[in-house]
Coordinates of C-alpha atoms in Angstrom, one line a residue:
Chain O
E1 CA 15.4 13.8 7.3
A2 CA 12.7 13.5 4.7
D3 CA 10.2 10.8 6.3
I4 CA 6.5 9.7 7.0
Y5 CA 5.6 9.4 10.4
Q6 CA 3.0 7.8 12.2
T7 CA 1.5 8.3 16.1
P8 CA 0.9 6.4 18.5
R9 CA 2.2 2.7 16.4
Y10 CA 0.1 0.9 18.8
L11 CA -3.1 2.2 20.9
V12 CA -5.6 0.2 22.7
I13 CA -8.5 2.0 23.5
G14 CA -11.7 1.4 24.9
T15 CA -15.2 1.6 23.1
G16 CA -17.2 4.6 22.7
K17 CA -13.9 6.8 22.8
K18 CA -12.6 9.6 20.4
I19 CA -9.4 8.5 18.9
T20 CA -7.2 10.6 16.2
L21 CA -4.3 8.9 14.3
E22 CA -1.2 11.1 13.4
C23 CA 0.3 11.1 10.0
S24 CA 2.7 14.0 9.2
Q25 CA 5.3 14.0 6.2
T26 CA 8.4 16.2 4.9
M27 CA 8.7 15.3 2.0
G28 CA 6.2 18.1 0.5
H29 CA 4.4 15.8 -1.2
D30 CA 0.8 16.8 -1.8
K31 CA -1.3 13.5 -1.9
M32 CA -1.9 11.8 0.7
Y33 CA -3.6 8.6 2.0
W34 CA -4.7 6.4 4.7
Y35 CA -5.3 2.8 3.9
Q36 CA -6.9 0.3 6.5
Q37 CA -5.2 -3.1 6.5
D38 CA -5.2 -6.4 8.9
P39 CA -2.5 -8.5 9.2
G40 CA -0.9 -9.9 5.8
M41 CA -4.4 -9.0 4.2
E42 CA -5.4 -6.8 1.1
L43 CA -4.8 -2.4 1.8
H44 CA -8.1 -0.9 1.6
L45 CA -8.0 3.0 0.9
I46 CA -10.5 4.7 3.0
H47 CA -9.1 8.3 2.5
Y48 CA -7.2 10.4 0.1
S49 CA -6.3 14.2 -0.5
Y50 CA -4.5 16.1 -3.7
G51 CA -3.3 19.1 -1.0
V52 CA -4.5 21.4 1.6
N53 CA -8.3 21.6 2.0
S54 CA -8.6 18.5 -0.1
T55 CA -10.2 15.2 1.0
E56 CA -12.0 12.2 -0.4
K57 CA -13.6 9.0 0.5
G58 CA -11.7 5.7 -1.1
D59 CA -13.4 2.8 -1.8
L60 CA -13.9 1.4 1.8
S61 CA -16.4 3.0 3.6
S62 CA -15.2 4.2 6.7
E63 CA -16.3 5.9 10.1
S64 CA -13.4 7.7 10.4
T65 CA -13.0 11.4 9.0
V66 CA -9.4 12.9 7.8
S67 CA -8.5 16.8 7.7
R68 CA -5.5 18.4 5.4
I69 CA -4.9 22.2 7.1
R70 CA -1.1 22.0 6.6
T71 CA 0.4 19.9 3.4
E72 CA 2.4 17.6 6.0
H73 CA -0.5 16.8 8.4
F74 CA -3.2 14.4 7.6
P75 CA -5.0 13.2 11.1
L76 CA -7.7 10.6 11.0
T77 CA -10.1 10.8 13.7
L78 CA -12.9 8.0 14.5
E79 CA -15.5 10.0 16.9
S80 CA -16.8 7.2 18.9
A81 CA -14.6 3.9 18.4
R82 CA -16.0 0.1 18.0
P83 CA -14.3 -3.2 18.0
S84 CA -14.6 -3.1 14.3
H85 CA -12.1 -0.3 14.0
T86 CA -9.2 -2.8 15.5
S87 CA -6.6 -3.1 12.3
Q88 CA -3.6 -1.3 11.3
Y89 CA -4.0 1.9 9.7
L90 CA -1.5 2.7 7.2
C91 CA -0.4 6.5 6.3
A92 CA 1.0 7.2 2.8
S93 CA 2.2 10.1 1.0
T94 CA 3.2 9.8 -2.7
S95 CA 5.6 12.1 -5.1
N96 CA 4.4 11.1 -9.1
T97 CA 7.0 8.2 -9.1
E98 CA 6.1 6.5 -5.7
A99 CA 4.4 6.2 -2.3
F100 CA 6.3 6.1 0.5
F101 CA 4.2 4.6 3.5
G102 CA 4.4 5.3 7.2
Q103 CA 4.7 2.5 9.8
G104 CA 1.2 2.3 10.7
T105 CA -1.0 2.6 13.9
R106 CA -2.2 -0.7 15.0
L107 CA -5.4 0.3 16.8
T108 CA -7.7 -2.5 19.3
V109 CA -10.6 -1.8 20.6
V110 CA -11.5 -3.1 23.5
Chain J
A1 CA -13.7 1.2 -12.5
Q2 CA -10.1 0.7 -11.6
R3 CA -9.3 -3.0 -9.9
V4 CA -6.5 -5.0 -9.3
T5 CA -6.7 -9.1 -8.9
Q6 CA -3.6 -11.1 -7.7
P7 CA -5.1 -14.8 -7.6
E8 CA -3.1 -16.3 -5.4
K9 CA -2.7 -15.8 -1.9
L10 CA 0.2 -17.6 -1.0
L11 CA 3.1 -19.1 -3.0
S12 CA 5.3 -21.5 -2.0
V13 CA 9.0 -22.1 -3.6
F14 CA 12.3 -23.6 -2.7
K15 CA 15.7 -21.6 -2.9
G16 CA 16.8 -21.5 -6.4
A17 CA 13.5 -22.0 -8.1
P18 CA 12.0 -19.6 -10.8
V19 CA 9.0 -17.1 -9.1
E20 CA 5.9 -15.8 -10.9
L21 CA 4.0 -13.7 -8.8
K22 CA 0.7 -12.8 -10.9
C23 CA -1.2 -9.3 -11.0
N24 CA -4.2 -8.7 -13.5
Y25 CA -6.0 -5.1 -13.9
S26 CA -8.8 -3.4 -15.2
Y27 CA -9.2 0.0 -16.3
S28 CA -9.6 1.7 -19.8
G29 CA -6.8 4.1 -19.7
S30 CA -3.2 4.0 -19.8
P31 CA -2.5 2.5 -16.3
E32 CA 0.6 2.7 -14.0
L33 CA 1.9 -0.6 -12.9
F34 CA 3.9 -1.0 -9.7
W35 CA 4.8 -3.9 -7.2
Y36 CA 5.6 -3.0 -3.5
V37 CA 6.6 -5.4 -1.0
Q38 CA 6.5 -5.7 2.8
Y39 CA 9.0 -7.8 4.4
S40 CA 8.9 -8.9 8.0
R41 CA 8.3 -6.0 10.5
Q42 CA 9.1 -3.1 7.7
R43 CA 7.3 -1.0 6.1
L44 CA 5.4 -1.1 2.6
Q45 CA 8.3 -0.1 0.0
L46 CA 8.2 0.3 -3.4
L47 CA 9.8 -2.4 -5.4
L48 CA 9.5 -1.7 -9.1
R49 CA 7.4 0.3 -11.5
H50 CA 6.6 -0.6 -15.0
I51 CA 7.7 2.9 -16.4
S52 CA 11.1 2.2 -15.5
R53 CA 11.7 -1.0 -16.4
E54 CA 14.4 -1.9 -14.4
S55 CA 15.1 -5.3 -12.7
I56 CA 15.4 -4.8 -8.8
K57 CA 16.8 -7.4 -6.6
G58 CA 16.4 -9.9 -9.5
F59 CA 12.9 -8.8 -10.0
T60 CA 10.9 -8.2 -13.3
A61 CA 7.5 -7.2 -14.4
D62 CA 6.7 -6.7 -17.8
L63 CA 3.1 -4.5 -18.5
N64 CA 0.9 -6.7 -21.5
K65 CA -1.7 -4.6 -22.0
G66 CA -3.7 -7.1 -24.7
E67 CA -4.0 -9.4 -21.4
T68 CA -4.2 -6.7 -18.7
S69 CA -1.4 -8.2 -16.7
F70 CA 1.7 -7.1 -14.6
H71 CA 3.2 -10.5 -13.9
L72 CA 6.2 -10.3 -11.4
K73 CA 9.6 -12.5 -11.8
K74 CA 12.2 -13.7 -10.9
P75 CA 14.5 -16.7 -12.2
F76 CA 16.0 -17.8 -9.0
A77 CA 14.1 -17.4 -5.8
Q78 CA 16.2 -16.5 -2.5
E79 CA 14.9 -17.1 1.2
E80 CA 15.0 -13.2 1.8
D81 CA 12.8 -12.5 -1.2
S82 CA 10.3 -14.3 1.5
A83 CA 7.7 -11.3 2.1
M84 CA 4.0 -10.0 0.9
Y85 CA 4.1 -8.7 -2.4
Y86 CA 1.2 -6.3 -3.8
C87 CA 0.5 -5.1 -7.0
A88 CA -0.9 -1.4 -7.5
L89 CA -2.4 0.5 -9.7
S90 CA -3.1 3.8 -10.6
R91 CA -3.7 6.5 -13.2
Y92 CA -0.8 8.3 -14.8
N93 CA 0.0 11.4 -12.5
T94 CA -3.3 11.5 -11.0
D95 CA -5.1 10.3 -7.6
K96 CA -6.1 7.3 -6.0
L97 CA -3.6 4.5 -5.6
I98 CA -5.1 1.3 -5.8
F99 CA -3.7 -2.5 -4.5
G100 CA -4.6 -6.0 -5.5
T101 CA -4.7 -8.4 -1.9
G102 CA -1.2 -9.4 -1.8
T103 CA 0.5 -12.6 -2.4
R104 CA 2.8 -14.1 0.5
L105 CA 5.7 -15.5 -1.1
Q106 CA 7.6 -18.2 1.1
V107 CA 11.0 -19.6 0.0
F108 CA 12.1 -22.3 2.0
P109 CA 15.7 -23.3 2.2

């Protein structure tokens, strides 16, 4: 079934650890996005990609990095997690008419 | 720069009352406007887009280029409409999808 998947759903990790949030989509979309969202609050665009080997920073400055080696895969990495990175991270991919969102990863850095 | 403004963080109404969630945007070109909805414990999902000019779940939204607005309206709110609503903007057929700050709609019985 065509969908967009994020793993893990929840992650609690210690300060200074390196983490990678996974995002995969089986819809064949070229455009993919990462948003950061605190509960019930605004979505901030932190990274986007137009296709393989294309990545751009979004409107909100983020210490995270992304890669797009395959169309279906758009992982986000934090080299050294800090408590300020605690948030929900949403991945999305878009056709030209609609954005499809994953279920999100809720990250807590302690 | 593109910008989407939703002036109300919270809108509370009683069942059967009319609802209008406000959205204003700033963009010099021809934007595409969307409304996305996030029900409790569900994914963010598309509600409607201005190009399709549809009514979805009784909601409509008209793009007013003169006032740069895309307000979401429903004549009679239902309890199941309670959710977080986000207005979003994209340049036609291009890149970033920019969201507003969102409005939480609470519909009381």
